[in-house]
Amino acid sequence: MGLPVTSGRVRMLKPLLAAGFRGLSAAARRERPRGLVYERHGEPAQVLSLKDIHLAELGDFGVHVKMISAPVNPSDINMIQGTYAILPDLPAIGGNEGVGQVIETGSQVTSLKSGDLVILADSGLGTWRTEAVFGEETLLKIPQEIPLSCAATLSVNPCTAYRMLSDFGILKPGDSVIQNAANSGVGQAVIQIAAARGIKTINVVRDRPNLHQLVERLKSLGADHVITEETLRKPEIKELFKKIPQPKLALNGVGGKSATELLRHLCHKGTMVTYGGMSKQPVPVPVSALIFKNVKLCGFWITQWKRENARNKEQLRDMIGELCDLIRKGLLVAPACQEIPLVDYRAALEASMKPYVSAKQILLM
Ligand SMILES: NC(=O)c1ccc[n+]([C@@H]2O[C@H](COP(=O)([O-])OP(=O)(O)OC[C@H]3O[C@@H](n4cnc5c(N)ncnc54)[C@H](OP(=O)(O)O)[C@@H]3O)[C@@H](O)[C@H]2O)c1
């Protein structure tokens, strides 16, 4: 497609903030808010259209936000297709995460001010738009120095990776974790957060013509071992597990045979957390894994976690704070991404649904 692929380290926020909203031309400021709207469920490229939208009243507790960028995640696609666990009322605006800058706040808003950089604390609010009025409680302020691509992709995948590495048993430095779809947004965050904690990762990916490049990229993020689904099935793989402890935790974003293979390598009483089903296949569990290994099978959904922790946002703020610290230290970078102007949304949607792309599509508003 010839569009630039950036690593997430490259685009920094400062130049954009330096221009600031005061720097925008009067014509740009008068531009009507627009968003990617769908009135029925179906294939995203067919049912979404870029339309002028009306903003909600600011009221006392509203926050007027100029959206800067927002990624296209698999759950956004499923929501538009109508197959996701939560569906907004129609017509709706696509997108569940992203980063924006506060333009104006309602008179009773205390936690945010004009110029603050914000991300969304909840899903289903529609981020593929140029402007929005969100409730104060749905926004989280993040530090200005965070690179934009990190900010835009912070609230879903790194949070999921963080919780899965924190909430399913104690992992000590030197312990190991095995995961499939290791090149996904979640997978890349798992690699980096685990590496920062001294936890070893065994990362399973699908074979592809440019495998070597992908292996190098994941290793540069801190992956200890990167292997293909096919290699994981071979008997020789036993050699690998002589060098590192058998994984206590398996993270499954794929399902099907890939999940069964993860289970085969899990340690006695280990846990497999399923968070995604990219193969659209169920998770077959051998009886022997349950009886002789006594493995635990769990699921995780970040949306539910955020809702359960919504009343007291302290845990969410702490997690975002820790993730921002890792970003500042250069230990957590955004997934490889491809930035696409909002008007070219169809290209972004298409690329996001293609296999072996290994780049997160980011819409620039
Ligand atoms: N439960 C939660 O809270 C939660 C939170 C975030 C994400 N998720 C889920 O996690 C999954 C990954 O999300 P993401 O944003 O990280 O994805 P992403 O960055 O778009 O990457 C998609 C990943 O899925 C792999 N994949 C696609 N089709 C596949 C197939 N048929 N078989 C095996 N692998 C396949 C891709 O591998 P290739 O490069 O080989 O194509 C890639 O690794 C999605 O299912 C998403 O809904 C769940």
CSV table of C-alpha atoms and ligand atoms in Angstrom, one decimal:
chain,number,residue,atom,x,y,z
A,1,MET,CA,0.0,0.0,0.0
A,2,GLY,CA,3.1,2.2,0.3
A,3,LEU,CA,2.0,3.8,3.6
A,4,PRO,CA,4.6,4.5,6.2
A,5,VAL,CA,5.1,1.8,8.9
A,6,THR,CA,6.3,3.2,12.2
A,7,SER,CA,7.6,1.4,15.2
A,8,GLY,CA,5.8,3.5,17.8
A,9,ARG,CA,9.0,5.0,19.1
A,10,VAL,CA,9.1,7.5,16.2
A,11,ARG,CA,6.1,9.8,16.5
A,12,MET,CA,6.3,11.9,19.6
A,13,LEU,CA,3.6,14.0,21.0
A,14,LYS,CA,5.6,17.2,21.6
A,15,PRO,CA,5.5,18.6,18.1
A,16,LEU,CA,1.7,18.2,18.0
A,17,LEU,CA,1.2,19.8,21.3
A,18,ALA,CA,3.6,22.6,20.5
A,19,ALA,CA,1.2,23.6,17.7
A,20,GLY,CA,-1.6,23.3,20.2
A,21,PHE,CA,-5.2,24.0,19.4
A,22,ARG,CA,-4.7,27.7,19.6
A,23,GLY,CA,-2.4,27.2,16.6
A,24,LEU,CA,-5.1,25.6,14.5
A,25,SER,CA,-6.5,27.9,11.7
A,26,ALA,CA,-9.9,29.3,12.2
A,27,ALA,CA,-11.1,27.3,9.2
A,28,ALA,CA,-9.8,24.1,10.8
A,29,ARG,CA,-11.5,24.9,14.1
A,30,ARG,CA,-14.8,25.4,12.3
A,31,GLU,CA,-14.5,22.1,10.6
A,32,ARG,CA,-17.6,20.0,11.3
A,33,PRO,CA,-17.0,17.0,13.6
A,34,ARG,CA,-17.0,13.8,11.6
A,35,GLY,CA,-17.0,10.1,12.5
A,36,LEU,CA,-17.2,6.6,11.1
A,37,VAL,CA,-20.8,5.8,11.6
A,38,TYR,CA,-22.7,2.4,11.1
A,39,GLU,CA,-26.4,2.1,11.1
A,40,ARG,CA,-26.6,-1.7,10.8
A,41,HIS,CA,-24.2,-4.6,11.5
A,42,GLY,CA,-22.3,-6.1,8.7
A,43,GLU,CA,-18.9,-6.1,7.1
A,44,PRO,CA,-17.1,-2.9,8.3
A,45,ALA,CA,-16.0,-1.6,4.9
A,46,GLN,CA,-19.6,-1.9,3.7
A,47,VAL,CA,-21.5,-0.6,6.7
A,48,LEU,CA,-19.3,2.2,7.9
A,49,SER,CA,-19.4,5.7,6.3
A,50,LEU,CA,-17.6,8.9,7.2
A,51,LYS,CA,-20.3,11.4,8.2
A,52,ASP,CA,-20.8,14.7,9.9
A,53,ILE,CA,-21.8,14.0,13.5
A,54,HIS,CA,-23.6,16.0,16.2
A,55,LEU,CA,-21.8,16.5,19.5
A,56,ALA,CA,-23.5,16.0,22.8
A,57,GLU,CA,-24.1,19.1,25.0
A,58,LEU,CA,-21.0,19.9,27.1
A,59,GLY,CA,-23.2,20.3,30.3
A,60,ASP,CA,-21.5,20.5,33.7
A,61,PHE,CA,-19.7,17.2,33.5
A,62,GLY,CA,-18.8,16.9,29.8
A,63,VAL,CA,-15.4,17.1,28.3
A,64,HIS,CA,-14.9,18.2,24.7
A,65,VAL,CA,-12.1,16.2,23.2
A,66,LYS,CA,-10.4,16.5,19.9
A,67,MET,CA,-9.4,13.0,18.9
A,68,ILE,CA,-5.9,12.6,17.6
A,69,SER,CA,-5.6,8.9,16.7
A,70,ALA,CA,-7.3,5.6,17.3
A,71,PRO,CA,-6.4,2.0,16.4
A,72,VAL,CA,-8.4,-0.7,14.6
A,73,ASN,CA,-8.6,-3.7,16.9
A,74,PRO,CA,-10.2,-7.1,16.2
A,75,SER,CA,-12.9,-6.3,18.8
A,76,ASP,CA,-13.8,-3.1,16.9
A,77,ILE,CA,-14.4,-5.3,13.8
A,78,ASN,CA,-16.5,-7.8,15.8
A,79,MET,CA,-18.6,-5.1,17.3
A,80,ILE,CA,-19.4,-3.7,13.9
A,81,GLN,CA,-20.1,-7.2,12.6
A,82,GLY,CA,-22.5,-7.6,15.5
A,83,THR,CA,-20.7,-10.7,16.9
A,84,TYR,CA,-19.1,-9.0,20.0
A,85,ALA,CA,-20.3,-9.5,23.6
A,86,ILE,CA,-21.4,-5.9,24.0
A,87,LEU,CA,-23.0,-3.9,21.2
A,88,PRO,CA,-23.8,-0.2,21.3
A,89,ASP,CA,-27.2,1.1,20.2
A,90,LEU,CA,-27.4,1.9,16.5
A,91,PRO,CA,-26.5,4.1,14.8
A,92,ALA,CA,-23.1,4.0,16.4
A,93,ILE,CA,-19.6,5.2,15.9
A,94,GLY,CA,-16.8,2.6,15.5
A,95,GLY,CA,-13.7,2.3,17.7
A,96,ASN,CA,-13.1,1.5,21.3
A,97,GLU,CA,-9.8,3.1,22.2
A,98,GLY,CA,-7.7,6.1,21.1
A,99,VAL,CA,-6.0,9.2,22.3
A,100,GLY,CA,-7.3,12.8,22.3
A,101,GLN,CA,-6.7,16.2,23.6
A,102,VAL,CA,-9.1,18.2,25.8
A,103,ILE,CA,-10.5,21.3,24.2
A,104,GLU,CA,-13.0,22.4,26.8
A,105,THR,CA,-14.5,21.1,30.0
A,106,GLY,CA,-17.9,21.5,31.7
A,107,SER,CA,-18.0,23.8,34.7
A,108,GLN,CA,-18.0,20.9,37.3
A,109,VAL,CA,-15.2,19.0,35.7
A,110,THR,CA,-12.3,18.8,38.2
A,111,SER,CA,-9.9,16.1,37.0
A,112,LEU,CA,-9.2,17.5,33.5
A,113,LYS,CA,-8.4,20.8,31.8
A,114,SER,CA,-7.9,22.1,28.3
A,115,GLY,CA,-4.8,20.7,26.7
A,116,ASP,CA,-4.7,17.5,28.7
A,117,LEU,CA,-4.0,14.3,26.8
A,118,VAL,CA,-6.7,11.6,27.5
A,119,ILE,CA,-7.5,8.0,26.7
A,120,LEU,CA,-10.8,6.1,27.2
A,121,ALA,CA,-11.5,4.3,30.5
A,122,ASP,CA,-14.3,2.2,29.0
A,123,SER,CA,-15.3,0.5,25.7
A,124,GLY,CA,-18.2,1.2,23.3
A,125,LEU,CA,-17.9,5.0,23.2
A,126,GLY,CA,-16.9,5.4,19.6
A,127,THR,CA,-13.3,6.7,19.0
A,128,TRP,CA,-13.2,6.8,15.2
A,129,ARG,CA,-14.2,10.4,15.1
A,130,THR,CA,-12.6,13.8,15.0
A,131,GLU,CA,-14.3,15.2,18.1
A,132,ALA,CA,-16.4,14.0,20.9
A,133,VAL,CA,-18.0,15.1,24.2
A,134,PHE,CA,-17.3,12.4,26.7
A,135,GLY,CA,-18.3,12.2,30.4
A,136,GLU,CA,-15.4,13.1,32.7
A,137,GLU,CA,-15.7,9.6,34.3
A,138,THR,CA,-15.0,7.9,31.0
A,139,LEU,CA,-11.6,9.6,30.5
A,140,LEU,CA,-8.1,9.1,32.0
A,141,LYS,CA,-5.4,11.7,31.8
A,142,ILE,CA,-2.0,10.5,30.6
A,143,PRO,CA,1.4,12.2,30.7
A,144,GLN,CA,2.1,14.5,27.8
A,145,GLU,CA,5.5,13.0,26.9
A,146,ILE,CA,4.0,9.6,26.0
A,147,PRO,CA,4.5,8.9,22.2
A,148,LEU,CA,1.1,9.2,20.5
A,149,SER,CA,1.2,5.6,19.1
A,150,CYS,CA,1.7,4.3,22.6
A,151,ALA,CA,-1.1,6.5,24.0
A,152,ALA,CA,-3.5,5.5,21.2
A,153,THR,CA,-3.0,1.8,21.9
A,154,LEU,CA,-2.6,1.8,25.7
A,155,SER,CA,-6.0,1.1,27.1
A,156,VAL,CA,-6.8,-2.3,25.6
A,157,ASN,CA,-3.9,-4.5,24.8
A,158,PRO,CA,-1.1,-3.5,27.3
A,159,CYS,CA,-3.8,-3.5,30.0
A,160,THR,CA,-4.9,-7.0,29.0
A,161,ALA,CA,-1.3,-8.2,29.0
A,162,TYR,CA,-0.6,-6.5,32.4
A,163,ARG,CA,-3.6,-8.1,34.1
A,164,MET,CA,-3.0,-11.6,32.7
A,165,LEU,CA,0.6,-11.5,33.9
A,166,SER,CA,-0.5,-10.2,37.3
A,167,ASP,CA,-3.8,-11.8,38.2
A,168,PHE,CA,-3.3,-15.5,37.5
A,169,GLY,CA,-0.9,-16.8,40.1
A,170,ILE,CA,2.4,-15.4,41.2
A,171,LEU,CA,5.1,-15.3,38.6
A,172,LYS,CA,8.7,-14.8,39.9
A,173,PRO,CA,11.7,-13.6,37.9
A,174,GLY,CA,13.0,-16.7,36.0
A,175,ASP,CA,9.5,-18.3,35.7
A,176,SER,CA,8.3,-18.7,32.1
A,177,VAL,CA,5.1,-18.0,30.2
A,178,ILE,CA,4.1,-19.5,26.8
A,179,GLN,CA,1.8,-17.6,24.4
A,180,ASN,CA,0.4,-18.0,20.9
A,181,ALA,CA,-0.4,-15.0,18.5
A,182,ALA,CA,2.8,-13.6,20.1
A,183,ASN,CA,3.1,-11.0,17.3
A,184,SER,CA,-0.4,-9.6,18.1
A,185,GLY,CA,-0.8,-6.3,20.0
A,186,VAL,CA,-1.5,-8.2,23.2
A,187,GLY,CA,1.4,-10.6,22.5
A,188,GLN,CA,3.9,-7.8,22.0
A,189,ALA,CA,2.8,-6.2,25.2
A,190,VAL,CA,3.1,-9.5,27.1
A,191,ILE,CA,6.7,-9.9,25.8
A,192,GLN,CA,7.7,-6.5,27.0
A,193,ILE,CA,6.0,-6.4,30.4
A,194,ALA,CA,7.2,-10.0,31.1
A,195,ALA,CA,10.8,-9.0,30.2
A,196,ALA,CA,10.6,-5.9,32.5
A,197,ARG,CA,9.6,-8.3,35.3
A,198,GLY,CA,12.4,-10.9,34.5
A,199,ILE,CA,9.8,-13.4,33.3
A,200,LYS,CA,10.9,-15.6,30.4
A,201,THR,CA,8.6,-15.8,27.3
A,202,ILE,CA,8.1,-18.6,24.8
A,203,ASN,CA,6.4,-17.0,21.9
A,204,VAL,CA,4.5,-19.0,19.3
A,205,VAL,CA,3.7,-17.4,15.9
A,206,ARG,CA,2.4,-18.7,12.5
A,207,ASP,CA,5.0,-19.5,9.9
A,208,ARG,CA,5.3,-16.9,7.1
A,209,PRO,CA,7.8,-16.0,4.3
A,210,ASN,CA,9.4,-13.2,6.3
A,211,LEU,CA,9.6,-15.2,9.6
A,212,HIS,CA,13.2,-14.3,10.3
A,213,GLN,CA,12.3,-10.6,10.3
A,214,LEU,CA,9.4,-11.2,12.7
A,215,VAL,CA,11.5,-13.3,15.0
A,216,GLU,CA,14.2,-10.6,15.1
A,217,ARG,CA,11.6,-7.9,15.9
A,218,LEU,CA,10.0,-9.9,18.7
A,219,LYS,CA,13.4,-10.7,20.2
A,220,SER,CA,14.3,-7.0,20.0
A,221,LEU,CA,11.3,-6.4,22.3
A,222,GLY,CA,12.6,-8.9,24.8
A,223,ALA,CA,11.2,-12.3,23.6
A,224,ASP,CA,13.4,-15.1,24.9
A,225,HIS,CA,12.2,-17.8,22.4
A,226,VAL,CA,10.1,-17.4,19.2
A,227,ILE,CA,8.9,-20.5,17.5
A,228,THR,CA,6.3,-21.4,14.9
A,229,GLU,CA,3.1,-23.4,15.6
A,230,GLU,CA,4.7,-26.3,13.5
A,231,THR,CA,7.9,-26.3,15.6
A,232,LEU,CA,5.9,-26.4,18.8
A,233,ARG,CA,4.4,-29.7,17.6
A,234,LYS,CA,7.7,-31.4,16.9
A,235,PRO,CA,9.3,-33.8,19.5
A,236,GLU,CA,12.6,-31.9,19.4
A,237,ILE,CA,10.9,-29.0,21.2
A,238,LYS,CA,11.4,-31.0,24.4
A,239,GLU,CA,15.0,-29.8,24.3
A,240,LEU,CA,13.9,-26.2,24.7
A,241,PHE,CA,12.0,-27.0,27.9
A,242,LYS,CA,15.3,-28.5,29.4
A,243,LYS,CA,16.8,-25.1,29.2
A,244,ILE,CA,14.0,-23.1,30.8
A,245,PRO,CA,11.4,-23.9,33.4
A,246,GLN,CA,8.1,-25.3,32.1
A,247,PRO,CA,5.6,-22.5,31.8
A,248,LYS,CA,3.3,-21.8,34.8
A,249,LEU,CA,1.1,-19.7,32.6
A,250,ALA,CA,-0.2,-20.0,29.0
A,251,LEU,CA,-1.9,-17.2,27.2
A,252,ASN,CA,-4.2,-18.2,24.4
A,253,GLY,CA,-5.5,-15.7,21.9
A,254,VAL,CA,-6.1,-18.2,19.1
A,255,GLY,CA,-8.1,-21.3,20.2
A,256,GLY,CA,-8.2,-24.6,18.3
A,257,LYS,CA,-5.1,-26.8,18.0
A,258,SER,CA,-2.9,-23.9,18.9
A,259,ALA,CA,-4.4,-23.8,22.4
A,260,THR,CA,-4.1,-27.6,22.8
A,261,GLU,CA,-0.4,-27.3,22.0
A,262,LEU,CA,0.0,-24.6,24.7
A,263,LEU,CA,-1.6,-26.9,27.2
A,264,ARG,CA,0.8,-29.8,26.3
A,265,HIS,CA,3.7,-27.7,27.5
A,266,LEU,CA,2.1,-26.1,30.6
A,267,CYS,CA,3.6,-27.3,34.0
A,268,HIS,CA,1.7,-29.3,36.5
A,269,LYS,CA,-1.1,-27.2,38.0
A,270,GLY,CA,-0.4,-24.5,35.5
A,271,THR,CA,-3.0,-22.0,34.2
A,272,MET,CA,-4.1,-21.3,30.7
A,273,VAL,CA,-5.9,-18.0,30.2
A,274,THR,CA,-7.9,-17.6,27.0
A,275,TYR,CA,-8.4,-14.0,26.0
A,276,GLY,CA,-9.1,-14.3,22.2
A,277,GLY,CA,-10.3,-16.7,19.6
A,278,MET,CA,-8.6,-15.6,16.4
A,279,SER,CA,-8.9,-19.0,14.7
A,280,LYS,CA,-12.7,-19.0,15.5
A,281,GLN,CA,-12.2,-22.6,16.8
A,282,PRO,CA,-13.2,-23.9,20.2
A,283,VAL,CA,-10.5,-24.9,22.7
A,284,PRO,CA,-10.1,-28.7,22.8
A,285,VAL,CA,-8.8,-29.9,26.2
A,286,PRO,CA,-7.2,-33.3,26.5
A,287,VAL,CA,-8.6,-35.2,29.5
A,288,SER,CA,-5.1,-36.1,30.5
A,289,ALA,CA,-4.3,-32.4,30.9
A,290,LEU,CA,-7.1,-32.0,33.4
A,291,ILE,CA,-6.6,-35.3,35.3
A,292,PHE,CA,-2.8,-35.8,35.4
A,293,LYS,CA,-1.6,-32.2,35.1
A,294,ASN,CA,-4.6,-30.6,37.0
A,295,VAL,CA,-4.3,-27.6,34.8
A,296,LYS,CA,-6.6,-24.6,35.4
A,297,LEU,CA,-8.5,-23.1,32.4
A,298,CYS,CA,-9.7,-19.4,32.8
A,299,GLY,CA,-10.8,-16.6,30.6
A,300,PHE,CA,-10.1,-12.9,30.8
A,301,TRP,CA,-11.9,-9.9,29.4
A,302,ILE,CA,-10.4,-6.4,30.1
A,303,THR,CA,-13.8,-4.7,29.5
A,304,GLN,CA,-15.3,-6.7,32.4
A,305,TRP,CA,-12.2,-6.0,34.6
A,306,LYS,CA,-12.6,-2.3,34.0
A,307,ARG,CA,-16.3,-2.3,34.7
A,308,GLU,CA,-15.7,-4.3,37.9
A,309,ASN,CA,-13.1,-1.7,38.9
A,310,ALA,CA,-15.0,1.3,37.6
A,311,ARG,CA,-16.3,2.6,40.9
A,312,ASN,CA,-12.9,3.0,42.3
A,313,LYS,CA,-10.6,3.9,39.4
A,314,GLU,CA,-7.5,3.7,41.6
A,315,GLN,CA,-6.4,0.3,40.3
A,316,LEU,CA,-6.9,1.4,36.7
A,317,ARG,CA,-4.9,4.6,37.3
A,318,ASP,CA,-2.2,2.6,39.1
A,319,MET,CA,-1.9,0.2,36.1
A,320,ILE,CA,-1.9,3.0,33.6
A,321,GLY,CA,0.7,4.8,35.7
A,322,GLU,CA,3.0,1.7,35.8
A,323,LEU,CA,2.6,1.1,32.0
A,324,CYS,CA,3.4,4.8,31.4
A,325,ASP,CA,6.6,4.4,33.5
A,326,LEU,CA,7.6,1.4,31.3
A,327,ILE,CA,7.0,3.5,28.2
A,328,ARG,CA,9.1,6.4,29.6
A,329,LYS,CA,11.9,4.0,30.3
A,330,GLY,CA,11.7,2.6,26.8
A,331,LEU,CA,10.7,-0.8,28.1
A,332,LEU,CA,7.2,-0.7,26.4
A,333,VAL,CA,6.8,0.5,22.9
A,334,ALA,CA,3.6,0.5,20.8
A,335,PRO,CA,3.1,-2.4,18.4
A,336,ALA,CA,4.5,-1.9,14.9
A,337,CYS,CA,1.8,0.2,13.3
A,338,GLN,CA,0.7,1.7,10.1
A,339,GLU,CA,-0.8,5.2,10.3
A,340,ILE,CA,-3.7,6.0,7.9
A,341,PRO,CA,-5.7,9.2,7.6
A,342,LEU,CA,-9.3,8.8,8.7
A,343,VAL,CA,-10.6,9.4,5.1
A,344,ASP,CA,-8.7,6.3,4.0
A,345,TYR,CA,-10.5,4.2,6.6
A,346,ARG,CA,-11.4,1.4,4.1
A,347,ALA,CA,-7.8,0.7,3.5
A,348,ALA,CA,-7.2,0.5,7.3
A,349,LEU,CA,-10.1,-1.8,7.8
A,350,GLU,CA,-9.0,-4.1,5.0
A,351,ALA,CA,-5.4,-4.3,6.2
A,352,SER,CA,-6.6,-5.0,9.8
A,353,MET,CA,-8.5,-8.1,8.6
A,354,LYS,CA,-5.7,-9.5,6.5
A,355,PRO,CA,-3.5,-12.4,7.9
A,356,TYR,CA,0.3,-12.0,8.4
A,357,VAL,CA,0.2,-8.1,8.3
A,358,SER,CA,1.9,-7.7,11.7
A,359,ALA,CA,1.1,-4.0,11.9
A,360,LYS,CA,-1.7,-2.3,13.8
A,361,GLN,CA,-3.7,0.1,11.7
A,362,ILE,CA,-4.0,3.5,13.4
A,363,LEU,CA,-6.5,6.1,12.1
A,364,LEU,CA,-5.2,9.6,12.2
A,365,MET,CA,-8.0,12.1,12.8
B,1,LIG,N1,-10.1,-10.6,26.3
B,1,LIG,C1,-9.6,-9.3,26.3
B,1,LIG,O1,-9.7,-8.6,27.2
B,1,LIG,C2,-8.9,-8.9,25.0
B,1,LIG,C3,-8.2,-7.7,25.0
B,1,LIG,C4,-7.5,-7.4,23.9
B,1,LIG,C5,-7.5,-8.2,22.8
B,1,LIG,N2,-8.3,-9.3,22.8
B,1,LIG,C6,-8.4,-10.3,21.7
B,1,LIG,O2,-7.0,-10.7,21.5
B,1,LIG,C7,-6.9,-11.1,20.1
B,1,LIG,C8,-5.7,-10.3,19.6
B,1,LIG,O3,-6.0,-8.9,19.6
B,1,LIG,P1,-4.9,-7.9,19.1
B,1,LIG,O4,-5.5,-6.5,19.1
B,1,LIG,O5,-3.7,-8.1,19.9
B,1,LIG,O6,-4.7,-8.4,17.6
B,1,LIG,P2,-3.8,-7.9,16.4
B,1,LIG,O7,-2.7,-7.0,16.9
B,1,LIG,O8,-4.7,-7.4,15.4
B,1,LIG,O9,-3.2,-9.3,15.9
B,1,LIG,C9,-4.0,-10.3,15.5
B,1,LIG,C10,-3.2,-11.6,15.8
B,1,LIG,O10,-4.0,-12.7,15.5
B,1,LIG,C11,-3.3,-13.6,14.7
B,1,LIG,N3,-4.3,-14.4,13.9
B,1,LIG,C12,-5.2,-13.8,13.0
B,1,LIG,N4,-5.9,-14.8,12.4
B,1,LIG,C13,-5.5,-16.0,13.0
B,1,LIG,C14,-5.8,-17.3,12.8
B,1,LIG,N5,-6.8,-17.7,12.0
B,1,LIG,N6,-5.1,-18.3,13.5
B,1,LIG,C15,-4.1,-17.9,14.3
B,1,LIG,N7,-3.8,-16.6,14.6
B,1,LIG,C16,-4.4,-15.7,13.9
B,1,LIG,C17,-2.4,-12.8,13.9
B,1,LIG,O11,-1.3,-13.6,13.5
B,1,LIG,P3,-0.7,-13.5,11.9
B,1,LIG,O12,0.3,-12.4,12.0
B,1,LIG,O13,-0.1,-14.8,11.8
B,1,LIG,O14,-1.8,-13.2,11.0
B,1,LIG,C18,-1.9,-11.8,15.0
B,1,LIG,O15,-1.0,-12.4,15.8
B,1,LIG,C19,-8.2,-10.7,19.5
B,1,LIG,O16,-9.0,-11.9,19.4
B,1,LIG,C20,-8.8,-9.7,20.4
B,1,LIG,O17,-10.2,-9.6,20.3
B,1,LIG,C21,-9.0,-9.7,23.9
